[in-house]
Coordinates of C-alpha atoms and ligand atoms in Angstrom, one line a residue:
X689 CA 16.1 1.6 19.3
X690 CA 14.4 -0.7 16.8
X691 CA 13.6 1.0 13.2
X692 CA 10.5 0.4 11.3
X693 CA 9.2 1.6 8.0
X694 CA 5.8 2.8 8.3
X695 CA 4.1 3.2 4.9
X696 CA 0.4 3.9 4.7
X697 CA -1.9 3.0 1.7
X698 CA -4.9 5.5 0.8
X699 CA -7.0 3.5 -1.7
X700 CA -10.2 5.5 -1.8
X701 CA -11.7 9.2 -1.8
X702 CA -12.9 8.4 1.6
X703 CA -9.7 6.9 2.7
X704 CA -8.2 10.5 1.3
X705 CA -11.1 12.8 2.6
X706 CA -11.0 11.5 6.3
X707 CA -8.3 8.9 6.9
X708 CA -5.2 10.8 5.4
X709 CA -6.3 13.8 8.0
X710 CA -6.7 11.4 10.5
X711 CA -3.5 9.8 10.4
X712 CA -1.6 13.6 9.8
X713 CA -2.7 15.0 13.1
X714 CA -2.4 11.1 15.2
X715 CA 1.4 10.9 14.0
X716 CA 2.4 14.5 14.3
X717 CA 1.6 14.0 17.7
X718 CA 3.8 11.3 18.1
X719 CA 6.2 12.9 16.0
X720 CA 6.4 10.1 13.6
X721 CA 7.2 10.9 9.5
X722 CA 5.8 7.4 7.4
X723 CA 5.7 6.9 3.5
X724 CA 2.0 7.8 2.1
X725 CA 1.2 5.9 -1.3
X726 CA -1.9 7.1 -3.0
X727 CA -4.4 6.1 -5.4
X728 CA -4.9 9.2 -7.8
X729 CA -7.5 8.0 -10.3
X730 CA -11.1 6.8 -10.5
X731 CA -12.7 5.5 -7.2
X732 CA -13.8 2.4 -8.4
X733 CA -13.4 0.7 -5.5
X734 CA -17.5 -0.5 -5.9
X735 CA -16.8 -2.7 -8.7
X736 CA -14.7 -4.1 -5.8
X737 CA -17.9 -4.3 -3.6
X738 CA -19.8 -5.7 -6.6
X739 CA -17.8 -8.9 -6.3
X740 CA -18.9 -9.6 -3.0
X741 CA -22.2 -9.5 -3.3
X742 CA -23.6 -13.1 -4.7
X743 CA -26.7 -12.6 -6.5
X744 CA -29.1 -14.2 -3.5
X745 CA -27.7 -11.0 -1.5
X746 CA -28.9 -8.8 -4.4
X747 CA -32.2 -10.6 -5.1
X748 CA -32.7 -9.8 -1.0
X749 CA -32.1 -6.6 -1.2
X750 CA -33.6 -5.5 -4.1
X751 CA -36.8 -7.7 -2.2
X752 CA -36.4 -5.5 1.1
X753 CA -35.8 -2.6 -0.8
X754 CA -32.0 -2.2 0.6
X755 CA -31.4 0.8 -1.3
X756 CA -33.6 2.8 0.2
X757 CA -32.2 2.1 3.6
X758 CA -28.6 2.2 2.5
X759 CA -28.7 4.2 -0.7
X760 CA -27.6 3.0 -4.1
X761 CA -24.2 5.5 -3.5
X762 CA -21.8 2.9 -2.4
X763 CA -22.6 0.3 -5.2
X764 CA -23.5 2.6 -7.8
X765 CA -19.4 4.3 -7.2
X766 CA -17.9 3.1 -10.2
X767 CA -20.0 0.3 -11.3
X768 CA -22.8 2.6 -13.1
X769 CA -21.1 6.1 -13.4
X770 CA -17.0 6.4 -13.8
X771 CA -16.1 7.0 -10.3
X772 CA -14.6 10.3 -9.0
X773 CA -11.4 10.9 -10.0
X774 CA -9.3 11.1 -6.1
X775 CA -6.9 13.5 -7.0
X776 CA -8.9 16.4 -8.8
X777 CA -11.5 16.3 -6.1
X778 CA -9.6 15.9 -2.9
X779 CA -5.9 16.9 -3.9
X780 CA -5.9 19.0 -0.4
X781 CA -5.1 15.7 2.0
X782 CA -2.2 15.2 -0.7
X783 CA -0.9 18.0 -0.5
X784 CA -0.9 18.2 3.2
X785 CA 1.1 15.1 3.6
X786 CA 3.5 16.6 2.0
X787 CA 4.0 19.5 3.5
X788 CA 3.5 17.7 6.8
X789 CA 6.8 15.8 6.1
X790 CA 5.7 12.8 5.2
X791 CA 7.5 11.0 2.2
X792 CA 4.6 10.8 -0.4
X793 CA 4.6 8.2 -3.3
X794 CA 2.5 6.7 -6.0
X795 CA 0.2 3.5 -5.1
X796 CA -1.9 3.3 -7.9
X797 CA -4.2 5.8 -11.1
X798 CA -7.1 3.2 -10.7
X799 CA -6.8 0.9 -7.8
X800 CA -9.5 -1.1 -8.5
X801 CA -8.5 -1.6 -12.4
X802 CA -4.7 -2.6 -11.5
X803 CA -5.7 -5.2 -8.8
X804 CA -8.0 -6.7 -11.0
X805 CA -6.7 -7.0 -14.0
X806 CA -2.8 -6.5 -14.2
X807 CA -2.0 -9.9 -14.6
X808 CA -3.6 -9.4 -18.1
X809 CA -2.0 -5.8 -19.0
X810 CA 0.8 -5.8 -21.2
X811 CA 3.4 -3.4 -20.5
X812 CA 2.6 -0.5 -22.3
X813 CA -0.9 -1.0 -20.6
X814 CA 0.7 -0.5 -17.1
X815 CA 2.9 2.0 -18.1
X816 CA -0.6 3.8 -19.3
X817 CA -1.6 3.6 -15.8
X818 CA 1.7 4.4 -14.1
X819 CA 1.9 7.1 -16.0
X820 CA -1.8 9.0 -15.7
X821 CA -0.9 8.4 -11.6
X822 CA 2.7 10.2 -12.1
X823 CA 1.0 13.1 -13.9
X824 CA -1.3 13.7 -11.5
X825 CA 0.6 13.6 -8.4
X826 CA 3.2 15.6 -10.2
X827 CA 0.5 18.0 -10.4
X828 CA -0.6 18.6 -7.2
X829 CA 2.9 18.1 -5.5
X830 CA 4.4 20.7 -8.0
X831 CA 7.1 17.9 -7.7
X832 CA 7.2 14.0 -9.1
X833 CA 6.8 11.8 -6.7
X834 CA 9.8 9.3 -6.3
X835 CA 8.2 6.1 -4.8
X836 CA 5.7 3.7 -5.8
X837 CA 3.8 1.1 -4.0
X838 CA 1.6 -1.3 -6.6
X839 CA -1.7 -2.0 -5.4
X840 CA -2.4 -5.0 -3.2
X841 CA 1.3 -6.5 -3.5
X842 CA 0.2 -7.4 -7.4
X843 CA 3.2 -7.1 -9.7
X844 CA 3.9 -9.0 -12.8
X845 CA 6.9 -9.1 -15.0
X846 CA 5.4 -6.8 -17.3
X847 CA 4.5 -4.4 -14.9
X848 CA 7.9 -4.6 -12.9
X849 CA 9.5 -3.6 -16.5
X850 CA 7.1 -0.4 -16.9
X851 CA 7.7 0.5 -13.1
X852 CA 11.5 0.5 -14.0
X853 CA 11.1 2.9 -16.7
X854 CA 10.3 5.5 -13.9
X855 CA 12.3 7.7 -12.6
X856 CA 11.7 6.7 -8.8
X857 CA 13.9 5.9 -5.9
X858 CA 12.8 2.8 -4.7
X859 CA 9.3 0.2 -5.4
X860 CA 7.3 -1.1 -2.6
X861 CA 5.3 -3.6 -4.5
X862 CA 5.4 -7.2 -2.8
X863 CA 6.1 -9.3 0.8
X864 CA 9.5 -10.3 1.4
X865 CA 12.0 -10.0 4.5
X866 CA 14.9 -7.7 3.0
X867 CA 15.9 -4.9 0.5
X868 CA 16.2 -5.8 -3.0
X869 CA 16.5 -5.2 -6.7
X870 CA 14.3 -7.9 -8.4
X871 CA 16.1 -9.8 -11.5
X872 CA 13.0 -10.6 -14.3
X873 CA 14.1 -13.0 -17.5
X874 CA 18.0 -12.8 -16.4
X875 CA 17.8 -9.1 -15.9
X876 CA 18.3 -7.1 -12.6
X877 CA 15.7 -4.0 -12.7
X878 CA 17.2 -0.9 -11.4
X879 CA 15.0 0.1 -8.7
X880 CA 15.3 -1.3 -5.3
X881 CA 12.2 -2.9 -4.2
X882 CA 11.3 -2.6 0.0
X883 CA 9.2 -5.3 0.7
X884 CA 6.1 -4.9 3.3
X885 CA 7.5 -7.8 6.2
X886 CA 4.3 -7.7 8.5
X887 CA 0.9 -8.8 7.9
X888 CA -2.0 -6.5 7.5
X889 CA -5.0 -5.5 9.8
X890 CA -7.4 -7.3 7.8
X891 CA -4.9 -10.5 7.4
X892 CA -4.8 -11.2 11.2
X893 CA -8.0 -9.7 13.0
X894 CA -10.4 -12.9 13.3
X895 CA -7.7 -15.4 12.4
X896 CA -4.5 -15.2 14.7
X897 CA -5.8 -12.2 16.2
X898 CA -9.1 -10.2 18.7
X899 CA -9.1 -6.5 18.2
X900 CA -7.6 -6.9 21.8
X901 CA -4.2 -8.7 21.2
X902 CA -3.9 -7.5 18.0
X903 CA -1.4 -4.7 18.7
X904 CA 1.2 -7.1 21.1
X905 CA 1.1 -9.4 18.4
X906 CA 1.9 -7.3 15.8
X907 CA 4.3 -5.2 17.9
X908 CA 6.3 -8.9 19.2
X909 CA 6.7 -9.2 15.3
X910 CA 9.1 -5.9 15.1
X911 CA 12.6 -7.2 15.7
X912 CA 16.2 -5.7 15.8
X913 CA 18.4 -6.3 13.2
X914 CA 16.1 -7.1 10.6
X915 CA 13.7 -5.3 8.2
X916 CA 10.6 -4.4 9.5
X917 CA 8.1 -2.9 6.9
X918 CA 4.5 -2.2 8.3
X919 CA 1.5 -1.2 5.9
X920 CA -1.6 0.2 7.4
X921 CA -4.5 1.7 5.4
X922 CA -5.8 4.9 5.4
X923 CA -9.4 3.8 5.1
X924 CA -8.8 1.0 8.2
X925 CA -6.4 2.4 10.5
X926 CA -7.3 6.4 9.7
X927 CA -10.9 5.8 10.1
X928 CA -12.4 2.9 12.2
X929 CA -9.2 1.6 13.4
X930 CA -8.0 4.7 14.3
X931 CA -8.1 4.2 18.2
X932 CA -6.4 0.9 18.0
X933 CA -4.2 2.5 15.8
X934 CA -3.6 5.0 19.0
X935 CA -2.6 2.7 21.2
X936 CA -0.3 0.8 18.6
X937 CA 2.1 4.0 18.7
X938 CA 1.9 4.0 22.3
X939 CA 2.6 0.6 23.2
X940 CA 5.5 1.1 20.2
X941 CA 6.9 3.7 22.0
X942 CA 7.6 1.7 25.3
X943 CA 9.5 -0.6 23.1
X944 CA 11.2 1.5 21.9
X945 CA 10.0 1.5 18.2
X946 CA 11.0 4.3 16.2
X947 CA 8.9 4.7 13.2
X948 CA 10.4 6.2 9.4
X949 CA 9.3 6.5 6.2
X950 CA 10.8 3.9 3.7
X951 CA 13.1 6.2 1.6
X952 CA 15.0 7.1 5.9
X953 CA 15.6 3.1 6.0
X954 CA 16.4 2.7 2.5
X955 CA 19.4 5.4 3.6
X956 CA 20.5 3.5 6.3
X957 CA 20.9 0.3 4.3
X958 CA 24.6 -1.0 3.4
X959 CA 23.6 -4.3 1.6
X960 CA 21.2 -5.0 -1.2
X961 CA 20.9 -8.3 -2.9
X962 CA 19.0 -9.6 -5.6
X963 CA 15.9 -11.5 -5.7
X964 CA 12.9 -13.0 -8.2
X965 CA 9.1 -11.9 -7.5
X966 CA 7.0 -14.6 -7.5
X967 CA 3.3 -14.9 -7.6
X968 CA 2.0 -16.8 -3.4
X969 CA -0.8 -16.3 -1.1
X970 CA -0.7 -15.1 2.6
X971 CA -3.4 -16.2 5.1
X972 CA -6.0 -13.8 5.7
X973 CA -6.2 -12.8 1.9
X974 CA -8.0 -13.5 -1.1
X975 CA -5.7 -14.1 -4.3
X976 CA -2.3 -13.7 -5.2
X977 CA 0.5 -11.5 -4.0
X978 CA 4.0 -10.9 -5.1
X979 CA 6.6 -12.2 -2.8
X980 CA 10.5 -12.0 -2.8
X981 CA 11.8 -15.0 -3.8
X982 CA 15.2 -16.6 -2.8
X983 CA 17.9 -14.1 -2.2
X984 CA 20.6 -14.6 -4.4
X985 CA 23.7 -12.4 -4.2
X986 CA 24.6 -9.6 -2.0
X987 CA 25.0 -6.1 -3.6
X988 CA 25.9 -3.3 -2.0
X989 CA 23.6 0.1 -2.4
X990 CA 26.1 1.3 -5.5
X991 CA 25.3 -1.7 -7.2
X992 CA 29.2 -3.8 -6.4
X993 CA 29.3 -7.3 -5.7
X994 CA 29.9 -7.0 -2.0
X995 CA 30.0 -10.9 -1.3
X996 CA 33.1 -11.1 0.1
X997 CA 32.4 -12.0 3.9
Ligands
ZN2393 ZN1 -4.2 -0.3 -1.9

């Protein structure tokens, strides 16, 4: 049998409303338990949208009178008004992960806000964030959460510092290929940081990848012996992907694939070294990610040098 975390980012109130529901009843019939990391805060996932739309787009569709067809909701969320705040108006989908037995962590208080600008927070400005997020799940848990997965792979040395001041288990906040605690200016953090191993959806569909060998290429990608991380979104894979998504678990279980939250592999782990974050780019995405850098001594999970092989 070949283990892989399965952990499932739910960036939106849409991605909450309908995907996290979704993806419950798909992987309770598979019988499969994943890490969900949500965003709490504000949807302002527009501003996102506002980005993308050049100002010849917006001079044609004010001219053909867009709105009206498509409505000004989807680029008004969060550009004009503050956006709904996730977790006080759909706390329900939380919840239910929970209680489904899924492992449920913190991704992010406002998504949008943390992608955008953390690379010019301070850290008490991200430990603002982290900790309006905490509060909130804690809330509507009735239990602090004891993950965290930093929105789109961003982390900086300042916001690695505030993350450490939490009292979680384990940090899912960058690419890399094994288990690690991350050393910033000379200093190893406590918390062990699970990379993501595998590319996203949206990194390899159109690129490497048709919607019809997406799945055998991802699934040839899942190896023995190694660490295997997979993020899907709620939003993609809970919603519009959600067949493909389907046939991913089946063709997974003819291999043999046994899904697990991150926390189940983080158990099963003897050795955890140390590595540096640094900023990269993968193919398939705009901007910078974090990314494990070299690997630099091997630590067992108590924290002893275990480099004696
Ligand atoms: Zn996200």
């Amino acid at each position: 049998m070949t283990l892989a975390g399965l952990r499932i980012d739910v960036d939106t109130l849409r991605g909450t409303r309908i995907g996290v529901p979704n993806l419950i009843d798909l992987l309770a019939r598979y019988h499969v338990r994943a890490s969900f990391f949500f965003a709490v805060g504000p949807d302002n996932m527009g501003r996102h949208l506002w980005r993308l739309v050049r100002p010849t787009f917006l001079i044609k569709m004010l001219r053909t009178r867009a709105a009206s067809l498509y409505g000004w909701d989807i680029l008004k969320r969060g550009t004009l008004v503050p956006g709904p705040v996730i977790g006080k108006r759909y706390p329900g989908p939380i919840r239910e992960a929970a209680e489904a037995g899924h492992e449920v962590g913190l991704h992010a208080w406002d998504h949008h806000h943390w992608q955008a600008r953390v690379e010019r927070m301070d850290q008490h400005a991200v430990t603002g964030q982290i900790q309006k997020g905490y509060d909130l799940l804690t809330d509507i848990l009735g239990r602090s959460p004891n993950c965290a997965a930093a929105p789109a792979w961003r982390v900086t040395p300042e916001a690695l510092q505030a993350l450490d001041q939490f009292p979680f288990r384990f940090l899912s906040d960058c690419r890399g290929q094994s288990m690690f605690r991350p050393v910033v200016d000379g200093r190893q953090l406590s918390h062990v940081q699970i990379p993501t191993t595998l590319p996203t959806y949206d990194e390899l569909i159109g690129l490497e990848c048709t919607a019809e060998t997406y799945n055998d290429h991802l699934l040839e990608m899942i190896q023995p012996e190694i660490l295997n991380v997979l993020t899907i979104h709620a939003e993609a894979e809970g919603i519009s992907c959600l067949p493909l998504f389907r046939d991913f678990l089946d063709k997974a279980r003819q291999r043999d694939i046994a899904f697990k939250p991150l926390g189940d592999i983080l158990s099963q782990t003897q050795k955890i070294g140390t590595s540096i974050i640094q900023q990269s780019t993968v193919a398939g995405r705009d901007g910078w990610i974090a990314c494990q850098g070299e690997i630099s001594e091997q630590f067992n999970s108590t924290g002893n040098s275990a480099n004696d092989e």
